[in-house]
PDB file of C-alpha atoms and ligand atoms in Angstrom:
ATOM      1  CA  MET A   1     -21.162   0.486   1.591  1.00 94.00           C
ATOM      2  CA  ILE A   2     -18.933   3.115  -0.015  1.00 97.00           C
ATOM      3  CA  GLN A   3     -15.620   3.043   1.805  1.00 98.00           C
ATOM      4  CA  ARG A   4     -12.081   4.379   1.537  1.00 98.00           C
ATOM      5  CA  THR A   5      -8.803   2.508   1.762  1.00 98.00           C
ATOM      6  CA  PHE A   6      -5.149   3.458   1.583  1.00 98.00           C
ATOM      7  CA  SER A   7      -2.764   2.104  -1.040  1.00 99.00           C
ATOM      8  CA  ILE A   8       0.982   2.197  -1.561  1.00 99.00           C
ATOM      9  CA  ILE A   9       2.688   1.189  -4.787  1.00 99.00           C
ATOM     10  CA  LYS A  10       6.022   0.075  -3.320  1.00 99.00           C
ATOM     11  CA  PRO A  11       9.632   0.761  -4.423  1.00 99.00           C
ATOM     12  CA  ASP A  12      10.036  -2.578  -6.243  1.00 99.00           C
ATOM     13  CA  ALA A  13       7.106  -1.614  -8.485  1.00 99.00           C
ATOM     14  CA  THR A  14       8.015   2.046  -9.086  1.00 99.00           C
ATOM     15  CA  ALA A  15      11.568   0.891  -9.977  1.00 98.00           C
ATOM     16  CA  ARG A  16      10.051  -1.167 -12.800  1.00 98.00           C
ATOM     17  CA  ASN A  17       7.662   1.618 -13.954  1.00 98.00           C
ATOM     18  CA  LEU A  18       4.631  -0.473 -12.999  1.00 99.00           C
ATOM     19  CA  GLU A  19       2.532   2.405 -11.590  1.00 98.00           C
ATOM     20  CA  GLY A  20       0.276   2.558 -14.660  1.00 98.00           C
ATOM     21  CA  LYS A  21      -0.308  -1.188 -14.858  1.00 98.00           C
ATOM     22  CA  ILE A  22      -1.097  -1.424 -11.142  1.00 99.00           C
ATOM     23  CA  LEU A  23      -3.437   1.580 -11.308  1.00 98.00           C
ATOM     24  CA  ALA A  24      -5.215  -0.092 -14.238  1.00 98.00           C
ATOM     25  CA  HIS A  25      -5.905  -3.144 -12.019  1.00 98.00           C
ATOM     26  CA  ILE A  26      -7.203  -0.803  -9.318  1.00 98.00           C
ATOM     27  CA  GLN A  27      -9.476   1.212 -11.603  1.00 98.00           C
ATOM     28  CA  ASP A  28     -10.693  -1.870 -13.489  1.00 98.00           C
ATOM     29  CA  ALA A  29     -11.876  -3.231 -10.122  1.00 98.00           C
ATOM     30  CA  GLY A  30     -14.161  -0.205  -9.724  1.00 98.00           C
ATOM     31  CA  LEU A  31     -11.974   1.621  -7.211  1.00 98.00           C
ATOM     32  CA  ASN A  32     -11.742   5.392  -7.715  1.00 98.00           C
ATOM     33  CA  VAL A  33      -8.492   7.238  -6.970  1.00 98.00           C
ATOM     34  CA  VAL A  34      -9.580  10.187  -4.784  1.00 98.00           C
ATOM     35  CA  ALA A  35      -6.040  11.275  -3.785  1.00 98.00           C
ATOM     36  CA  MET A  36      -2.562  10.402  -5.001  1.00 98.00           C
ATOM     37  CA  LYS A  37       1.087  11.422  -4.561  1.00 98.00           C
ATOM     38  CA  LYS A  38       4.569  10.084  -5.258  1.00 98.00           C
ATOM     39  CA  ILE A  39       7.015  10.500  -2.402  1.00 98.00           C
ATOM     40  CA  ARG A  40      10.263   9.099  -1.059  1.00 98.00           C
ATOM     41  CA  MET A  41       9.534   8.068   2.530  1.00 98.00           C
ATOM     42  CA  THR A  42      11.963   8.996   5.264  1.00 98.00           C
ATOM     43  CA  LYS A  43      13.077   6.312   7.707  1.00 98.00           C
ATOM     44  CA  GLU A  44      10.940   7.981  10.400  1.00 98.00           C
ATOM     45  CA  GLN A  45       7.864   8.014   8.142  1.00 98.00           C
ATOM     46  CA  ALA A  46       8.272   4.330   7.280  1.00 98.00           C
ATOM     47  CA  GLU A  47       8.821   3.366  10.934  1.00 98.00           C
ATOM     48  CA  GLY A  48       5.721   5.299  11.987  1.00 98.00           C
ATOM     49  CA  PHE A  49       3.608   3.892   9.174  1.00 98.00           C
ATOM     50  CA  TYR A  50       4.527   0.292  10.046  1.00 98.00           C
ATOM     51  CA  TYR A  51       4.700   0.766  13.848  1.00 96.00           C
ATOM     52  CA  VAL A  52       2.323  -2.227  14.387  1.00 96.00           C
ATOM     53  CA  HIS A  53       5.100  -4.440  12.999  1.00 97.00           C
ATOM     54  CA  LYS A  54       7.931  -2.928  15.063  1.00 98.00           C
ATOM     55  CA  GLU A  55       8.539  -6.120  17.080  1.00 98.00           C
ATOM     56  CA  ARG A  56       8.536  -8.360  13.999  1.00 98.00           C
ATOM     57  CA  PRO A  57      11.862  -9.812  12.778  1.00 98.00           C
ATOM     58  CA  PHE A  58      11.372  -8.285   9.322  1.00 98.00           C
ATOM     59  CA  PHE A  59      10.771  -4.716  10.582  1.00 98.00           C
ATOM     60  CA  GLN A  60      14.216  -3.191   9.922  1.00 98.00           C
ATOM     61  CA  SER A  61      14.477  -4.799   6.518  1.00 98.00           C
ATOM     62  CA  LEU A  62      10.965  -3.583   5.672  1.00 98.00           C
ATOM     63  CA  VAL A  63      11.838  -0.001   6.633  1.00 98.00           C
ATOM     64  CA  ASP A  64      15.029  -0.170   4.540  1.00 98.00           C
ATOM     65  CA  PHE A  65      13.052  -1.505   1.583  1.00 99.00           C
ATOM     66  CA  MET A  66      10.247   1.072   1.853  1.00 98.00           C
ATOM     67  CA  THR A  67      12.787   3.921   1.890  1.00 98.00           C
ATOM     68  CA  SER A  68      14.895   2.492  -0.962  1.00 98.00           C
ATOM     69  CA  GLY A  69      12.997   4.375  -3.673  1.00 98.00           C
ATOM     70  CA  PRO A  70       9.835   6.329  -4.427  1.00 98.00           C
ATOM     71  CA  VAL A  71       6.364   5.087  -3.572  1.00 99.00           C
ATOM     72  CA  VAL A  72       2.935   6.128  -4.850  1.00 99.00           C
ATOM     73  CA  CYS A  73       0.474   6.703  -2.017  1.00 98.00           C
ATOM     74  CA  SER A  74      -3.214   6.907  -2.830  1.00 98.00           C
ATOM     75  CA  VAL A  75      -6.661   6.914  -1.320  1.00 98.00           C
ATOM     76  CA  LEU A  76      -9.095   4.575  -3.068  1.00 98.00           C
ATOM     77  CA  GLU A  77     -12.852   4.822  -2.778  1.00 98.00           C
ATOM     78  CA  GLY A  78     -15.594   2.393  -3.731  1.00 98.00           C
ATOM     79  CA  GLU A  79     -17.995  -0.305  -2.634  1.00 98.00           C
ATOM     80  CA  ASN A  80     -16.283  -2.326   0.144  1.00 98.00           C
ATOM     81  CA  ALA A  81     -12.987  -0.716  -0.887  1.00 98.00           C
ATOM     82  CA  ILE A  82     -10.907  -2.349   1.870  1.00 98.00           C
ATOM     83  CA  GLU A  83     -11.919  -5.935   1.040  1.00 98.00           C
ATOM     84  CA  ASN A  84     -12.097  -5.262  -2.685  1.00 98.00           C
ATOM     85  CA  TYR A  85      -8.535  -3.922  -2.795  1.00 99.00           C
ATOM     86  CA  ARG A  86      -7.203  -6.764  -0.629  1.00 98.00           C
ATOM     87  CA  ALA A  87      -8.814  -9.258  -2.985  1.00 98.00           C
ATOM     88  CA  ILE A  88      -7.200  -7.790  -6.104  1.00 98.00           C
ATOM     89  CA  MET A  89      -3.803  -7.396  -4.372  1.00 99.00           C
ATOM     90  CA  GLY A  90      -3.660 -11.109  -3.520  1.00 98.00           C
ATOM     91  CA  ALA A  91      -1.807 -12.773  -0.634  1.00 98.00           C
ATOM     92  CA  THR A  92       1.125 -10.993   1.063  1.00 98.00           C
ATOM     93  CA  ASN A  93       3.476 -13.676  -0.195  1.00 98.00           C
ATOM     94  CA  PRO A  94       3.264 -13.746  -4.013  1.00 98.00           C
ATOM     95  CA  ALA A  95       3.946 -17.499  -3.878  1.00 98.00           C
ATOM     96  CA  ASP A  96       0.480 -17.836  -2.281  1.00 98.00           C
ATOM     97  CA  ALA A  97      -1.279 -15.187  -4.388  1.00 98.00           C
ATOM     98  CA  ALA A  98      -4.135 -16.190  -6.679  1.00 98.00           C
ATOM     99  CA  GLU A  99      -3.910 -15.995 -10.453  1.00 98.00           C
ATOM    100  CA  GLY A 100      -4.827 -12.551 -11.809  1.00 98.00           C
ATOM    101  CA  THR A 101      -3.939 -10.656  -8.618  1.00 98.00           C
ATOM    102  CA  ILE A 102      -1.500  -7.723  -8.559  1.00 99.00           C
ATOM    103  CA  ARG A 103       1.012  -9.552  -6.354  1.00 99.00           C
ATOM    104  CA  LYS A 104       0.846 -12.737  -8.442  1.00 98.00           C
ATOM    105  CA  GLU A 105       1.571 -10.701 -11.563  1.00 98.00           C
ATOM    106  CA  PHE A 106       4.162  -8.227 -10.263  1.00 98.00           C
ATOM    107  CA  ALA A 107       5.523  -8.975  -6.763  1.00 98.00           C
ATOM    108  CA  GLU A 108       9.106 -10.199  -6.379  1.00 98.00           C
ATOM    109  CA  ASN A 109       8.910 -11.778  -2.894  1.00 98.00           C
ATOM    110  CA  ILE A 110       7.116 -11.507   0.474  1.00 98.00           C
ATOM    111  CA  GLU A 111       8.832  -8.178   1.249  1.00 98.00           C
ATOM    112  CA  ALA A 112       9.086  -6.615  -2.217  1.00 98.00           C
ATOM    113  CA  ASN A 113       5.426  -7.373  -2.845  1.00 99.00           C
ATOM    114  CA  SER A 114       4.598  -4.324  -5.004  1.00 99.00           C
ATOM    115  CA  VAL A 115       1.567  -2.993  -3.098  1.00 99.00           C
ATOM    116  CA  HIS A 116       0.171  -2.282   0.347  1.00 98.00           C
ATOM    117  CA  GLY A 117      -3.497  -1.949   1.260  1.00 98.00           C
ATOM    118  CA  SER A 118      -5.205  -1.239   4.588  1.00 98.00           C
ATOM    119  CA  ASP A 119      -6.526  -4.319   6.406  1.00 98.00           C
ATOM    120  CA  ALA A 120      -9.432  -2.798   8.397  1.00 98.00           C
ATOM    121  CA  PRO A 121     -11.480   0.435   8.695  1.00 98.00           C
ATOM    122  CA  GLU A 122      -9.432   1.671  11.694  1.00 97.00           C
ATOM    123  CA  THR A 123      -6.110   1.101   9.942  1.00 97.00           C
ATOM    124  CA  ALA A 124      -7.464   2.725   6.753  1.00 98.00           C
ATOM    125  CA  GLU A 125      -8.377   5.832   8.752  1.00 98.00           C
ATOM    126  CA  TYR A 126      -4.925   5.958  10.381  1.00 97.00           C
ATOM    127  CA  GLU A 127      -3.046   5.294   7.157  1.00 98.00           C
ATOM    128  CA  ILE A 128      -5.023   7.761   5.001  1.00 98.00           C
ATOM    129  CA  HIS A 129      -4.415  10.594   7.452  1.00 98.00           C
ATOM    130  CA  TYR A 130      -0.786   9.610   7.966  1.00 98.00           C
ATOM    131  CA  PHE A 131      -0.099  10.802   4.408  1.00 98.00           C
ATOM    132  CA  PHE A 132      -3.042  13.014   3.382  1.00 98.00           C
ATOM    133  CA  ASN A 133      -5.012  15.854   4.925  1.00 97.00           C
ATOM    134  CA  ASN A 134      -8.679  16.386   4.050  1.00 94.00           C
ATOM    135  CA  LEU A 135      -7.918  19.198   1.573  1.00 95.00           C
ATOM    136  CA  GLU A 136      -5.864  16.747  -0.508  1.00 97.00           C
ATOM    137  CA  ILE A 137      -8.690  14.224  -0.844  1.00 96.00           C
ATOM    138  CA  THR A 138     -11.187  14.983  -3.598  1.00 92.00           C
ATOM    139  CA  GLY A 139     -14.879  14.637  -2.762  1.00 73.00           C
TER     140      GLY A 139
HETATM  141  P1  CMP B 201       2.272  -5.034   3.790  1.00 51.97           P
HETATM  142  O1  CMP B 201       0.915  -5.472   3.406  1.00 51.97           O
HETATM  143  O2  CMP B 201       2.683  -3.662   3.376  1.00 51.97           O
HETATM  144  O3  CMP B 201       2.429  -5.146   5.384  1.00 51.97           O
HETATM  145  C1  CMP B 201       3.657  -5.410   6.031  1.00 51.97           C
HETATM  146  C2  CMP B 201       4.771  -5.699   5.074  1.00 51.97           C
HETATM  147  O4  CMP B 201       5.894  -6.341   5.627  1.00 51.97           O
HETATM  148  C3  CMP B 201       4.284  -6.672   4.010  1.00 51.97           C
HETATM  149  O5  CMP B 201       3.329  -6.074   3.173  1.00 51.97           O
HETATM  150  C4  CMP B 201       5.614  -7.051   3.360  1.00 51.97           C
HETATM  151  O6  CMP B 201       6.078  -6.055   2.465  1.00 51.97           O
HETATM  152  C5  CMP B 201       6.565  -7.046   4.566  1.00 51.97           C
HETATM  153  N1  CMP B 201       6.931  -8.385   5.036  1.00 51.97           N
HETATM  154  C6  CMP B 201       8.170  -8.908   4.972  1.00 51.97           C
HETATM  155  N2  CMP B 201       8.211 -10.125   5.502  1.00 51.97           N
HETATM  156  C7  CMP B 201       6.970 -10.407   5.928  1.00 51.97           C
HETATM  157  C8  CMP B 201       6.388 -11.534   6.580  1.00 51.97           C
HETATM  158  N3  CMP B 201       7.091 -12.631   6.890  1.00 51.97           N
HETATM  159  N4  CMP B 201       5.055 -11.483   6.867  1.00 51.97           N
HETATM  160  C9  CMP B 201       4.333 -10.379   6.553  1.00 51.97           C
HETATM  161  N5  CMP B 201       4.843  -9.275   5.955  1.00 51.97           N
HETATM  162  C10 CMP B 201       6.149  -9.294   5.639  1.00 51.97           C
END
């Protein structure tokens, strides 16, 4: 099933100029970039994006981190894109991430973990349209 997912290359990765290397992992996995932009999130944008985590102890620190520098937001399309992207990202905590995954290779710690990817079709839909309108997504 051809599906779309939402990706963020996080501030720890953009600070180290890793956008190209991370996008190479993504494209090598057969995921097509159908929309992309580099932005600096506002506090309000980051809080709204991560609202499902608002009661978690790491929420404020996460918002501070996500607004600490630019991020690259993109929409990825391909066969089972959501699961495929989660597989190549690796576990949230890089200490648990499998060899060859993006987080194993680049992430600094459980918070500064280089990438975000949607975890389910409903969250992908919410996250894609949080940052992109339909005119910005190529067919
Ligand atoms: P992400 O996949 O973007 O979803 C929530 C983010 O919160 C996660 O990646 C990490 O950047 C951050 N985070 C920080 N601490 C934790 C934690 N203990 N468990 C899960 N996510 C965490």
